[in-house]
Amino acid sequence: MAVTKIRRAVFPAAGLGTRFLPATKAQPKEMLPLVDKPIIQYAVEEAVASGCDSLVIITGRGKNAIEDHFDVSYELEKTLEERGKSELLGRVRTVSELAHIAYIRQKEALGLGHAVSMARDLTNGEPFAVLLGDDVIVGATPCIRQLADVYERHRASVVAVMEVPEEETCRYGVIKGRPAPDGDPRLFEVEDMVEKPAKGAAPSNLAIIGRYILTPGVFEALEETGKGSGGEIQLTDGLRRLLAREKIFACKFEGRRHDAGDKLGFLQATVEVALQNEELGASFRAYLRGLDLR
């Protein structure tokens, strides 16, 4: 019987975090705090809120802090319990109880496509979600849930896209698409896609961002994909091969996306997440209003 629900999610987290050096020299960029949670936790919570209960995180050298964060910390929990800090204890336990998480070590940084391919044995031949922790997406409905809804209607891979200025298309994978046959104005049937097109050569202004629902066929496509942009195995190139065999859809998701892998994007995400924080929001908003920004 074909799988109709997306239960598995993959999180590539083996990158070097060079854009944040020297802050990431001794800690994973995925563990940089966004208000009171590390960046990667936002993506994990999004997947869990979307119905995923079996998660795979692709790590690399120096990424042990990610595993420690989602593991049980008996000493910390015991200390908090003895000190009567029940609220903090609850928050700590919630992190370790989010979902079942497996880890795979990517020994070489060979690209996003290679990282995704490493999860093949743990996806059990089922369609699965891919979430890039650098992209923090805030919205009423989790982005991966929106893509999963599309998958459940069409039984095909789905990529999240957003409109970007023409001069920024060279930073993304970009799709060429036509309106989907079901009439959904946010949905496109992909005709082609290009990774980081040259300026003026992009097929559209619809850029792929770090949320995907992929069918198992992507693994065979990635096996056949050679090194592309940046000398790495690009996921976009693998999806082009998959497109020759299967339909792929692109969904203009509803929500606000922040590139937390970029210094400015990280600062913007920090401000917006802080403003929405129940504990800090009102005080932080008052602080911002009092700033002299001349």
Backbone as a ProteinNet text record, in pm:
[ID]
protein_1_A
[PRIMARY]
MAVTKIRRAVFPAAGLGTRFLPATKAQPKEMLPLVDKPIIQYAVEEAVASGCDSLVIITGRGKNAIEDHFDVSYELEKTLEERGKSELLGRVRTVSELAHIAYIRQKEALGLGHAVSMARDLTNGEPFAVLLGDDVIVGATPCIRQLADVYERHRASVVAVMEVPEEETCRYGVIKGRPAPDGDPRLFEVEDMVEKPAKGAAPSNLAIIGRYILTPGVFEALEETGKGSGGEIQLTDGLRRLLAREKIFACKFEGRRHDAGDKLGFLQATVEVALQNEELGASFRAYLRGLDLR
[TERTIARY]
84.7	0	87.6	56.2	135.9	122.4	233.3	232.1	160.8	64.9	-11.5	25.1	93.7	131.3	283.4	331.8	474.6	511.4	587.1	624.7	773.8	853.5	998.7	1052.4	1154.6	1214.3	1365.8	1435	1580.7	1630.3	1733.3	1790	1939.8	1980.8	2124.7	2187.7	2287.4	2347.6	2497.8	2561.9	2705	2789.5	2727.7	2801.8	2898.9	2993.9	3100.3	3061.2	2957	2913.7	3013.3	3077.3	3184.6	3135.7	3008.5	2958	2951	2962	2953.5	3085.7	3193.7	3323.3	3358.3	3422.1	3476	3376.6	3250.9	3153.9	3133.9	3149	3124	3253.5	3362.2	3488.6	3481	3412.6	3407.7	3266.7	3164.6	3027.9	2955.3	2864	2789.4	2703.4	2694.6	2607.9	2463.2	2426.8	2288.7	2253.8	2357.8	2333.8	2341.8	2360.8	2356.1	2216.4	2207.1	2074.6	1995.3	1871.6	1775	1677.2	1701.4	1634.5	1666.9	1581.4	1608.2	1614.9	1627.8	1641	1748.9	1821.4	1915.3	1839.4	1903.7	1837.9	1771.7	1843.3	1792.3	1665.1	1644.7	1525.6	1398.2	1405	1287	1243.8	1341.4	1309.1	1256.3	1316.3	1269.1	1126.2	1097.6	961.8	862.3	905.6	818.9	783.2	882.8	858.6	763.2	786.2	700.5	557.9	543.8	410.3	340.7	418.5	362.4	329.8	353.3	318.2	434.4	556.6	673.5	714.7	739.9	780	907.3	968.7	1094.6	1191.1	1290.4	1378.1	1520.7	1587.2	1726.1	1804.6	1909.2	1994.5	2130.1	2172	2300.8	2403.1	2497.6	2595.4	2734.9	2830.4	2968.6	3060.8	3187.2	3287.1	3254.6	3264.6	3241.1	3095.4	3006.3	2862.4	2799.5	2881.7	2828	2727.8	2740.4	2649.5	2504.8	2482.8	2346.2	2285.9	2362.7	2313.7	2289.7	2382.8	2368.1	2242.6	2211.7	2096.6	1965.5	1951.1	1825.2	1825.5	1934.2	1943.8	1893.7	1873.2	1836.3	1960.1	1945.2	2055	2018.2	2056.5	2013.8	2066.4	2193.7	2252.3	2180.9	2155.7	2087.6	1946.3	1874.5	1737.8	1733.1	1828.4	1833	1859	1950.7	1983.1	1862.2	1794.4	1677.5	1566.6	1549.7	1446	1477.7	1604.1	1643.5	1627.9	1643.6	1633.5	1490.9	1399.6	1259.8	1226.5	1309.3	1285.7	1205.1	1078.8	993.8	966.3	953.4	925.2	1043.1	1163.8	1282.8	1300.3	1270.4	1280.2	1186.9	1067.1	972	1021.5	1082	1133.9	1246.2	1334	1446.8	1396.9	1303	1250.7	1175	1106.4	1032.7	1125.1	1245.5	1340.9	1378	1408.1	1451.6	1335.9	1212.5	1095.9	1026.5	1086.2	1021.7	988.8	1087.9	1068.9	1183.9	1168.1	1279.2	1375.3	1503.6	1601.7	1718.8	1753	1871.8	1974.1	2101.8	2209.1	2297.4	2340	2433.4	2546.6	2670.1	2786.8	2824	2825.2	2874.7	3022.5	3109.2	3252.6	3316	3258.4	3308.8	3194.4	3222.4	3120.7	3110.7	3032	3022	2894.4	2823.9	2706.7	2576	2471.1	2338.3	2283.1	2303.8	2254.3	2316.3	2447	2515.2	2463.5	2440.9	2389.6	2253.7	2164.9	2031.6	2043.4	2133.4	2146.8	2189.3	2257.5	2304.1	2189.5	2072.7	1958.4	1878.9	1924.5	1846.4	1800.4	1888.5	1853.7	1756	1751.7	1666.6	1531.4	1508.2	1377.1	1281.9	1331.7	1246.4	1164.6	1219.4	1147.7	1023.4	1010	892.1	926.9	827.6	851.8	888	965.8	1016.3	1033.4	1040.1	1062.1	1210.9	1254.5	1389.2	1374.7	1438.6	1433.1	1575	1606.7	1735.2	1720.1	1798.5	1785.1	1814	1891.2	1921.3	1795.2	1695.4	1570.7	1474.1	1448.5	1350.2	1223.8	1115.7	991.9	881.8	825.7	721.2	589	486.9	357.2	250.6	125.8	14.7	16.4	48.4	59	204.3	264.5	404.7	428.7	541.2	569.7	568.9	632.1	636.8	496.9	409.5	270.8	202.5	230.4	173.7	220.1	349.9	402.4	346.7	334.2	280.1	136.4	59.6	-77.5	-78	19	29.8	66.9	163.1	202	82.5	3.4	-109.4	-214.5	-219	-311.9	-255.3	-125.9	-67.4	30.4	71.8	165.7	292.5	349.4	469.9	555.9	684.1	775.5	728.4	757.4	716.7	833.3	861.6	962.2	893.1	941.5	888.2	958.7	883.4	942.4	888.7	965.6	923.9	973.9	903.1	947	1063.1	1167.4	1282.8	1312.6	1378.7	1416.6	1506.2	1495.4	1570.8	1720	1772.1	1915.5	1962.1	1866.8	1903.9	1886.7	1834.7	1810.6	1939.5	2052.9	2180.6	2223.6	2152.4	2186.8	2107.8	2012.8	1919.6	1911.1	1844.4	1790.6	1660.5	1636.9	1520.7	1443.1	1310.3	1228.3	1169.8	1139.3	1051.2	926.8	810.1	690.2	567.1	463.5	333.5	228.8	118.6	15.7	-25.8	-45.3	-83.8	-225.1	-253	-383.4	-499.7	-473.3	-584.7	-634.2	-571.1	-618.2	-572.3	-491.2	-438	-342	-371.4	-288.2	-147.5	-127.1	6.3	92.4	36.1	102.9	142	262.5	313	362.5	343.3	404.6	540.1	646	781.5	813.7	867.2	912.9	1064.4	1133.2	1279.1	1323.6	1450.7	1507.5	1657	1711.3	1852.9	1912.9	2030.1	2099.1	2185.6	2158.8	2235.4	2262.2	2156.2	2173.3	2252.8	2319.3	2391	2291.8	2340.4	2252.5	2189.4	2056.6	1983.5	1942.4	1983.8	1953.9	1854	1799.3	1704.8	1573.9	1514.8	1389.2	1266.5	1279.7	1170.2	1229	1142.5	1189.5	1143	1106.5	1061.3	1179.6	1228.7	1347.9	1310.8	1385	1364.9	1430.3	1355.7	1413.4	1416.3	1465.5	1502.5	1393.4	1289.1	1184.3	1144.8	1142.1	1113.7	1033.7	948.2	895.4	945.6	1016.3	1078.9	1033.9	1015.9	984.7	1114.8	1108	1230.3	1308.3	1242.4	1311.4	1426.5	1430.1	1537.7	1673.2	1674.5	1803.6	1874	1800.8	1860	1906	1825.9	1863.5	1991.9	2006.4	2127.6	2249.6	2230.2	2341.3	2400	2315.6	2357.9	2406.3	2399.7	2431.6	2577.9	2647.5	2786.6	2797.4	2919	2941.7	2899.4	2834.4	2786.7	2841.7	2754.7	2795.6	2874.3	2991.5	3074.3	3149.4	3149.3	3218.8	3150.8	3020.6	2945.3	2831.3	2776.4	2658.9	2536.5	2476.9	2366.5	2232.4	2150.8	2018.9	1935	1947.5	1871	1904.1	2032.5	2071.4	2010.3	2005.3	1941.1	1792.5	1729.2	1586	1558.1	1650.1	1632.6	1629.5	1714.5	1712.7	1582.3	1538.6	1412.9	1297	1302.9	1196	1175.5	1279.9	1267.5	1185.5	1164.8	1094.4	963.2	955.4	838.9	799.7	674.8	632.4	689.1	718.7	758.3	675.2	624.8	546.8	625.5	592.8	650.8	537	550.5	444.3	494.4	424.5	454	393.1	478.6	430.9	379.6	294.7	244.2	322.5	380.5	462.5	578.6	656.9	773.4	899.7	991.4	1115.3	1233.1	1317.9	1441.2	1559.1	1661.2	1783.5	1872.9	1857.4	1934.2	2078	2114.5	2252.6	2330.6	2264.5	2324.2	2319	2422.1	2428.6	2309.7	2277.3	2163.6	2033.9	2016.1	1895.7	1881.5	1993.5	1992.4	1944.7	1993.2	1951	1802.4	1757	1615.1	1527.5	1570.9	1494.7	1489.5	1600.8	1605.4	1503.7	1495.5	1401.6	1257.3	1224.8	1086	1043.9	1134.3	1101.5	1088.2	1173.9	1165.8	1034.7	990.2	866	745.4	754.3	644.1	653.7	761.8	782.2	690.1	612.8	516.1	583.2	700.3	769.3	838.9	895.5	980.2	916.4	813.8	762.9	728.3	649.2	603.9	719.9	808.1	921.9	1017.9	1039.3	1132.1	1076.1	945.4	882.2	896.3	876.3	892.1	1035.9	1131.3	1272.5	1302.9	1252.7	1278.2	1219	1099.5	1034.4	1114	1191.1	1268.2	1404.7	1442.1	1573.9	1579.2	1691.4	1715.7	1788.4	1716.7	1770.9	1817.5	1841.7	1890	2032.7
-120.5	0	124.6	221.2	343.2	424.4	480.5	564.8	695.9	733.4	855.4	967.9	935.9	1037.2	1047.6	1168.8	1190.9	1180.6	1076.4	1051.7	1075.1	1072.8	1079.6	1214	1263.4	1392	1384.2	1447.2	1446.9	1590.8	1607.5	1739.7	1738.1	1786.6	1796.3	1902.9	1863.2	1955.7	1934.1	1902.4	1873	1987.1	2100.8	2213.3	2274.7	2350.1	2407.6	2540	2603.4	2729.9	2842.1	2848.6	2946.5	3090.9	3115.2	3253.3	3312.5	3227	3276.5	3265.4	3232.6	3228.4	3368	3376.8	3268	3207.3	3255	3202.7	3052.9	3000.9	2857.6	2775.7	2833.1	2758.5	2638.2	2654.7	2547.9	2501.8	2554.1	2506.6	2502.9	2409.5	2400.8	2525	2570.5	2686.5	2653.6	2523.9	2483.1	2503.2	2519.8	2537.9	2683.9	2775.9	2917.1	2950.8	3022.3	3046.2	3152.6	3119.4	3214.4	3241.6	3347	3381.2	3273.4	3173.8	3075.9	2931.5	2914.1	2779.9	2783	2672.8	2667.4	2664.4	2712.7	2723.6	2593	2480.9	2354.1	2310.2	2353.9	2310.4	2363.6	2480	2534.7	2443.4	2392.1	2301.7	2169.2	2118.2	1992.4	2007.4	2115.9	2138.5	2153	2214.7	2226.9	2089.8	2002.1	1867.3	1789.7	1798.2	1726.9	1780.9	1913	1974.6	1938.3	1894.5	1856.3	1708	1633.8	1492.2	1396.2	1447.1	1358.7	1308.6	1179.6	1124.9	1041.6	1032.9	960.2	1054	1104.7	1208.1	1156.3	1206.5	1172.1	1301.4	1317.3	1435.2	1392.2	1455.1	1426.5	1520.8	1466.1	1548.5	1527.3	1598.2	1585	1606.6	1619	1640	1766.3	1756	1871.2	1902.8	1808.4	1834.5	1760.9	1714.2	1635.8	1714.3	1846.3	1927.8	1911.8	1881.8	1862.1	1737.9	1629.9	1506.5	1527.5	1596.4	1620.3	1702	1798	1885.4	1806.9	1712.7	1638.2	1510.8	1486.4	1369.7	1405.4	1304.4	1326.1	1371.3	1473.2	1521.2	1495.1	1375.7	1333.9	1427	1468	1553.4	1687.5	1748.1	1877	1863.8	1759.6	1741.6	1720.7	1644.2	1618.8	1748.9	1829.7	1956.6	2050.6	2061.8	2149	2100.8	1969.2	1912.8	1942.6	1926.7	1951.2	2097.9	2185.5	2329.3	2381.7	2291.7	2330.4	2412.2	2405.8	2482.7	2398.4	2379.4	2287	2335.3	2467.5	2518.2	2491.7	2521.2	2494.4	2345.3	2265.9	2121.2	2071.9	2126.1	2087.7	2122.8	2240.4	2281.1	2188.2	2153.5	2065.9	1928.7	1874.3	1741.1	1741.1	1849.9	1858.9	1840.6	1897.6	1887.9	1743.2	1667.2	1528.2	1435.4	1481.3	1397.7	1434.7	1523.3	1571	1458.3	1371.2	1265.1	1166.1	1052.8	958.8	1014.4	1031.5	1090	994.7	969.6	891.8	985.5	949.8	1034.9	957.8	1026.8	970.6	1070	1020.3	1106.7	1118.3	1242	1270	1304.5	1214.7	1230.5	1338.8	1366.1	1471.7	1562.9	1692.4	1789.4	1788.9	1696.3	1677.6	1736.4	1815.8	1882.7	1833.5	1915	1883.5	1754.7	1733.8	1611.1	1487.5	1493.4	1380.9	1358.3	1468.2	1455.7	1387	1427.4	1365.6	1218	1183.7	1044.6	953.2	1007.4	926.3	875.2	935.7	894.8	780.8	728.3	630.9	512.3	451.2	329.4	357.6	481.9	514.1	573.3	589	638.8	524.8	401.7	283.2	277.7	333.8	330.2	415.8	508.9	595	736.2	812.5	954.9	1023.1	1129.4	1190.2	1341.1	1411.6	1555.7	1585	1694.9	1747.5	1890.7	1922.3	2057.9	2108.2	2223.3	2286.9	2383.1	2360.8	2439.1	2586.4	2622.4	2763.7	2844.8	2780.7	2849	2838.4	2949.8	2956.9	3017.9	2942.4	2985.6	3000.2	3118.6	3149.8	3165	3092.1	3101.8	3029.1	3050.5	2987.8	2836.3	2788.5	2645.2	2613.6	2513.8	2481.4	2458.3	2505.7	2494.7	2350.1	2260.3	2119.5	2059	2103.9	2056.4	2098.5	2221	2267.4	2179	2145	2059.5	1918.1	1868.8	1733.5	1724.6	1830.9	1832.8	1820	1886.7	1875.8	1733.3	1674.4	1536	1442.1	1460.4	1369.9	1381.2	1495.9	1512.8	1456.7	1473.2	1443	1325.9	1276.5	1164	1190.2	1306.9	1345.1	1433.3	1442.6	1529.6	1674.9	1750.8	1890.7	1971.8	2085.2	2177.2	2306.9	2371.5	2501.2	2609.7	2705.4	2816.1	2949	3053.6	3189.1	3281.5	3391.4	3489.3	3569.5	3588.3	3668.1	3769.6	3880.8	3977.1	3910.7	3954.8	3893.1	3890.2	3995.5	4001.2	3901.6	3838.8	3741.9	3596.8	3574.9	3437.3	3356.7	3423.7	3352.4	3286.5	3311.8	3252.2	3125.4	3088.6	2980.5	2879.2	2766.9	2684.1	2749.7	2758.6	2830.1	2737.8	2741.9	2652.8	2723.3	2643.5	2683.2	2597.5	2659.6	2581.4	2636.8	2555.2	2597.1	2574.5	2645.6	2629.1	2482.8	2440.5	2301.8	2275.4	2151.6	2120	2129.1	2128.9	2132.8	2274.6	2375.6	2512.2	2583.8	2519.4	2583.8	2694.6	2821.6	2932.1	2933.4	2859.8	2856.6	2743.2	2660.5	2537.8	2540.5	2489.4	2481.9	2340.7	2295.4	2171.8	2207.8	2151.7	2190.3	2133.5	2220	2179.3	2167.4	2247.8	2243	2319	2301.9	2376.3	2390.7	2500.4	2531	2574.2	2520	2558.5	2681.1	2786.7	2910.8	2956.5	2991.8	3035.2	3165	3183.7	3308.9	3424.5	3542.4	3659.1	3678.1	3696	3714.4	3585	3469.9	3341.3	3257.2	3309.3	3232.2	3211.2	3092.6	3065.7	3132.2	3182.9	3253	3322.8	3380.2	3437.3	3352.6	3225.6	3134.8	3052.4	3087.2	3024	2913.1	2803.6	2691.3	2725.2	2706.9	2728.1	2593.4	2595.2	2470.8	2384	2356.4	2263.1	2179.3	2046.4	1953.9	1835.2	1779	1644.1	1564.3	1455.1	1380.3	1234.8	1180.3	1038.5	958.3	828.1	745.9	745.2	778.6	782.1	880.1	975.3	1074.5	1010.5	897	836.4	781.6	717.3	668.3	785.5	891.2	1009.4	1071.3	1075.5	1132.3	1045	913.6	823.1	854.8	898.4	925.9	1069.2	1149.9	1292	1317.6	1380.5	1416.5	1548.5	1592.3	1718.4	1835.1	1932.8	2048.2	2176.5	2274.7	2405.4	2392.3	2459.8	2455.1	2325.6	2238.3	2111.2	2013.3	2034	1947.8	1878.8	1774.6	1707.2	1786	1856.2	1946.7	1873.1	1898.9	1836.4	1880.1	2006.4	2055.1	1974.2	1941.7	1862	1722	1665.2	1534.7	1541.4	1649.9	1665	1682.7	1742.8	1752.2	1612.9	1525.3	1387.1	1317.2	1340.5	1280.8	1329.8	1455.5	1516.3	1446.1	1382.7	1310.1	1182.2	1141.1	1015	1034.6	1140.3	1163.1	1310.8	1336.7	1475.4	1533.8	1661.8	1737	1864.3	1899.1	2020.8	2122.6	2248.2	2357.5	2433.9	2458.3	2524.1	2656.8	2764.2	2893.3	2889.7	2864	2845	2976.4	2962.7	3078.7	3091.2	3206.6	3228.3	3320.2	3349.7	3437.7	3357.9	3363.7	3286.8	3376.5	3330.7	3400.8	3310.1	3362.8	3287.7	3305.2	3217	3227.4	3181.6	3137.2	3103.4	3223.9	3337.9	3463.9	3559.4	3639	3723.5	3817.8	3886.3	3978.6	3902	3791.5	3709.9	3657	3620.6	3571.5	3681.1	3803.4	3915.1	3944.9	3941.1	3966.5	3859.2	3734.6	3626.1	3642.2	3682.9	3702.1	3807	3916.9	4023.9	3973.7	3907.4	3865.5	3755.4	3661.6	3555.1	3613.1	3707	3769.2	3846	3914.2	3989.4	3898.9	3774.1	3679.5	3597.3	3615.3	3539.3	3591.6	3500.9	3543.2	3610.7	3563	3615	3748.7	3762.9	3877.6	3980.5	3937.9	4018.4	4161.7	4182.1	4317.4	4405.7	4354.1	4432.6	4464	4366.6	4387	4488.9	4484.6	4581.3	4722.5	4736	4867.5	4916	4824.6	4861.2	4911.6	4839.9	4878.6	5016.4	5042.5	5171.9	5286.6	5258.2	5363.3	5387.9	5308.6	5325.3	5450.7	5517.5	5629.5	5573.8	5558.9	5495.5	5595.6	5718.2	5817.9	5785.5
0	0	0	-82.9	-91.3	37.1	80.9	199.4	168	250.5	225.2	321.1	429.4	527.6	535.7	555.4	569.7	717.5	751.4	890.8	916.2	811.6	828	779.8	849.7	813.2	827.9	734.1	730.5	745.3	828.1	855.8	825.2	708.2	680	770.2	848.7	945.7	956.4	844	846.8	793.9	758.5	701.6	801	748.8	831.9	896.5	848.1	908.9	890.9	775.3	754.1	759.2	728.2	728.3	868.5	972.4	1108.9	1184.2	1114.4	1181.9	1235.5	1353.2	1434.8	1534.1	1534.9	1633.1	1619	1495.3	1470.7	1466.7	1512.2	1514	1608.1	1720.6	1820.9	1852.9	1780.5	1801.5	1668.3	1650.4	1524	1503.6	1378.3	1351.3	1386.3	1373.7	1404	1551.1	1635.6	1778.1	1821.6	1726.8	1762.4	1815	1926.3	1985.6	1912.9	1882.8	1828.8	1942.2	2015.8	2141.5	2246	2265.5	2371.8	2321.6	2188.8	2132.8	2025.3	2006.2	1893.9	1761.7	1655.8	1525.1	1484	1499.5	1447.7	1518.9	1641.9	1714.4	1650.3	1589.2	1522.4	1406.9	1331.5	1220.8	1273.3	1379.9	1438.5	1489	1556.6	1606.6	1491.5	1381.8	1264.9	1208.8	1199.4	1147.1	1237.8	1367.3	1463	1456.7	1449.4	1440.4	1310.4	1210	1080.5	1072.7	1181	1184.3	1169.2	1161.3	1149.4	1287.8	1299.5	1428.9	1421.7	1303.8	1286.8	1214	1286.8	1233.8	1216.7	1113.6	1086.4	1072.2	1152.6	1142.7	1087.6	977.7	915.4	976.5	1050.6	1119.9	1060.4	1116.2	1072.7	1190.8	1162.3	1266.3	1346.7	1479.2	1565.6	1590.9	1558.4	1572.8	1691.6	1784.3	1896	1979.6	1979.6	2060.5	2015.9	1887.3	1838.4	1903.3	1904.3	1966.8	2115.8	2181.6	2325.5	2355.1	2268	2292.3	2293.8	2200.7	2191.6	2276.3	2348.1	2435.4	2575.5	2657.2	2796.8	2873.5	2956.7	3040.9	3186.8	3234.4	3367.5	3475.8	3463.6	3566.7	3574.1	3457.9	3455	3509.4	3469.2	3514.9	3666.6	3717.8	3861.9	3938.1	3885.9	3951.8	3952.1	3838.3	3830.7	3923.9	3930.8	4018.7	4165.1	4204.1	4343	4381	4283.5	4310.5	4294	4262.9	4252.7	4129.9	4026	3904	3805.5	3839.1	3763.9	3621.6	3601.8	3467.8	3374.4	3420.2	3339.8	3316	3416.3	3403.1	3293.2	3288.9	3185.2	3046.6	3032.7	2901.7	2856.3	2948	2914	2873.2	2947.2	2914.9	2783.3	2752.7	2627	2507.7	2513.7	2403.6	2376	2480.7	2462	2426.7	2445.1	2417.3	2286.5	2206.6	2084.3	1988	1961.2	1862.2	1871.6	1803	1789.3	1684.8	1721.8	1631.7	1612.5	1486.6	1452.2	1389.8	1400.8	1350.1	1253	1146.3	1049.1	1032.1	1030	1014.1	867	817.1	682	695.7	651.3	676.7	591.3	473.9	387.6	347.7	339.1	298.1	145.8	91.8	-52.6	-111.1	-33.2	-86.2	-26.9	-48.1	6	-52.8	-182.9	-243.8	-180.8	-155.5	-90.9	50.7	124	260.6	261.9	171.7	165.9	129.9	38.4	-4.5	109.8	209.9	321.8	408.7	396	478.2	415.7	304.5	227.5	312.2	386.5	461.5	575	622	736.3	696.7	568.2	524.6	490.4	492	481.5	352.7	245	118.3	113.9	208.4	215.7	167.1	122.3	97.3	228.2	221.2	343.7	324.3	435.8	434.8	450	393	415.8	463.4	575.4	629.9	653.4	597	620.4	737.6	840.9	963.2	945.4	841.5	817.4	789.9	732.7	699.8	817.3	879.9	988.4	929.5	932.2	866.7	971.3	976.3	1073.3	999.1	1043.9	979.4	1058.2	1021.9	1093.1	1077	954.9	927.5	896.7	964.1	936.7	787.8	737.6	594.8	548.4	624.4	583.2	582.7	670	667.6	537.7	492.2	366.1	250	248.6	141.2	152.4	274.4	294.1	243.9	260.8	209.2	56.5	-7.8	-153.5	-193.1	-120.7	-151	-139.3	-35.1	-13	-123.1	-191.1	-303.1	-433	-454	-584.9	-585.7	-468.8	-459.8	-542	-525.9	-599.8	-510	-544.3	-469.9	-477.7	-372.1	-364.5	-307.9	-371.2	-318	-279.3	-173.9	-133.7	-213.3	-264.1	-339.2	-288.6	-316	-283.9	-394	-413.5	-511.6	-455.2	-536.9	-496.8	-606.2	-573.8	-677.5	-782.2	-905.4	-1014.8	-986.8	-922.8	-898.1	-791.7	-720.1	-616.8	-662.2	-782.8	-828	-837.8	-856.3	-868.8	-738.6	-630.4	-499.9	-470.9	-557.8	-527.5	-641	-610.8	-716	-761	-891.2	-944	-1036.9	-1027.9	-1109	-1231.1	-1331.9	-1440.4	-1423.5	-1418	-1391.5	-1460.5	-1461.6	-1515.3	-1407	-1412.5	-1309	-1293.3	-1170.6	-1143.9	-1195.9	-1237.6	-1296.7	-1199.8	-1068	-973.3	-946	-1010.1	-995.4	-870.4	-787.2	-667.1	-710.9	-680.1	-728.9	-669.5	-560.3	-498.9	-553.4	-641.3	-681.8	-828.5	-857.9	-994.5	-1022.6	-1145.3	-1189.3	-1249.7	-1195.3	-1234.9	-1373	-1459.7	-1592.5	-1598	-1519.4	-1514	-1389.8	-1351.6	-1240.3	-1262.4	-1215.2	-1235	-1101.9	-1068.3	-945.4	-970.5	-896.3	-902.1	-1045.7	-1116.4	-1255.8	-1265.8	-1378.6	-1402.4	-1404.6	-1371.1	-1369.8	-1507.1	-1507	-1631.1	-1698.2	-1642.9	-1707.2	-1629.3	-1519.6	-1438.9	-1515.1	-1507.3	-1579.1	-1516.9	-1394.2	-1326.7	-1205.2	-1123.5	-996.1	-877.9	-905.5	-799.8	-750.9	-633.8	-577.9	-480.3	-488	-396.1	-262.8	-153.7	-20.2	53.4	175.4	241.7	299.1	221.8	262.2	141	158.7	50.1	103.6	19	37.3	-83.2	-58.1	-167.5	-167.5	-285.8	-299.9	-297.2	-271.4	-267.2	-398.5	-509.4	-637.7	-641.9	-547.5	-547.7	-521.6	-451.1	-417.6	-541.3	-627.9	-751.3	-837.9	-840.3	-918.1	-864.4	-732.6	-673.7	-699.9	-704.4	-736.4	-873.5	-964.1	-1101.3	-1121.1	-1016.4	-1028.1	-994.8	-1083.8	-1058.5	-984.8	-961.5	-892.1	-981.1	-919.5	-994.7	-938.5	-916.2	-866.3	-736.9	-731.9	-612.1	-594.7	-697.3	-685.7	-592.5	-567.7	-476.6	-550.3	-488.2	-543.2	-498.8	-592.6	-560.5	-563.5	-462.7	-458.2	-578.3	-618.6	-733.9	-859.3	-879.1	-995.7	-989.2	-868.6	-852.9	-881.9	-841.7	-867.3	-1016.4	-1089.6	-1235.7	-1298.2	-1248.8	-1299.5	-1260.9	-1139	-1093.4	-1178.5	-1221	-1299.2	-1433.4	-1484.4	-1610.8	-1593.2	-1465.9	-1438.1	-1364	-1285.6	-1201.3	-1205.3	-1173	-1158.4	-1029	-1033	-914.7	-912	-794.5	-778.5	-695.8	-715.2	-637.1	-571.5	-442.3	-366.1	-309.8	-342.9	-280.8	-140.1	-43.7	92.6	151.5	250.4	324.3	453.5	476.8	595.1	562.5	662.3	646	669.5	573.6	580.6	613	704.8	738.5	708.9	644.3	620.4	741.7	838.7	963	945.1	824.4	794.6	746.1	737.3	695.3	815	833.9	953.4	963.1	854.5	858.3	878.5	807	823	964.3	1024.8	1163.5	1258.6	1237.6	1322.5	1302.8	1177.4	1149.7	1213.5	1202.7	1263.7	1414.9	1475.1	1619.4	1663.3	1588.9	1624.5	1614.2	1503.1	1482.8	1580.2	1604.5	1700.3	1840.2	1875.1	2007.6	2025.1	1919.1	1927.9	1948.3	1901.5	1915.8	2044.2	2117.5	2240.1	2350.6	2412.2	2514.2	2632.4	2667.2	2784.9	2756.8	2636.9	2607	2514.4	2439.1	2329.5	2365.5	2468.1	2503.6	2545.2	2629.5	2677.2	2563.3	2475	2363.4	2264.7	2241.6	2151.7	2208.1	2338	2402.7	2389.2	2404.5	2389.8	2248.9	2148.3	2008.6	1978.2	2030.9	2006	2066.3	2170.5	2236.7	2176.4	2075	2013.2	1926.8	1930.7	1842.1	1718.5	1606.7	1487.5	1382.3	1423.8	1327.7	1283.9
[MASK]
++++++++++++++++++++++++++++++++++++++++++++++++++++++++++++++++++++++++++++++++++++++++++++++++++++++++++++++++++++++++++++++++++++++++++++++++++++++++++++++++++++++++++++++++++++++++++++++++++++++++++++++++++++++++++++++++++++++++++++++++++++++++++++++++++++++++++++++++++++++++++++++++++++++

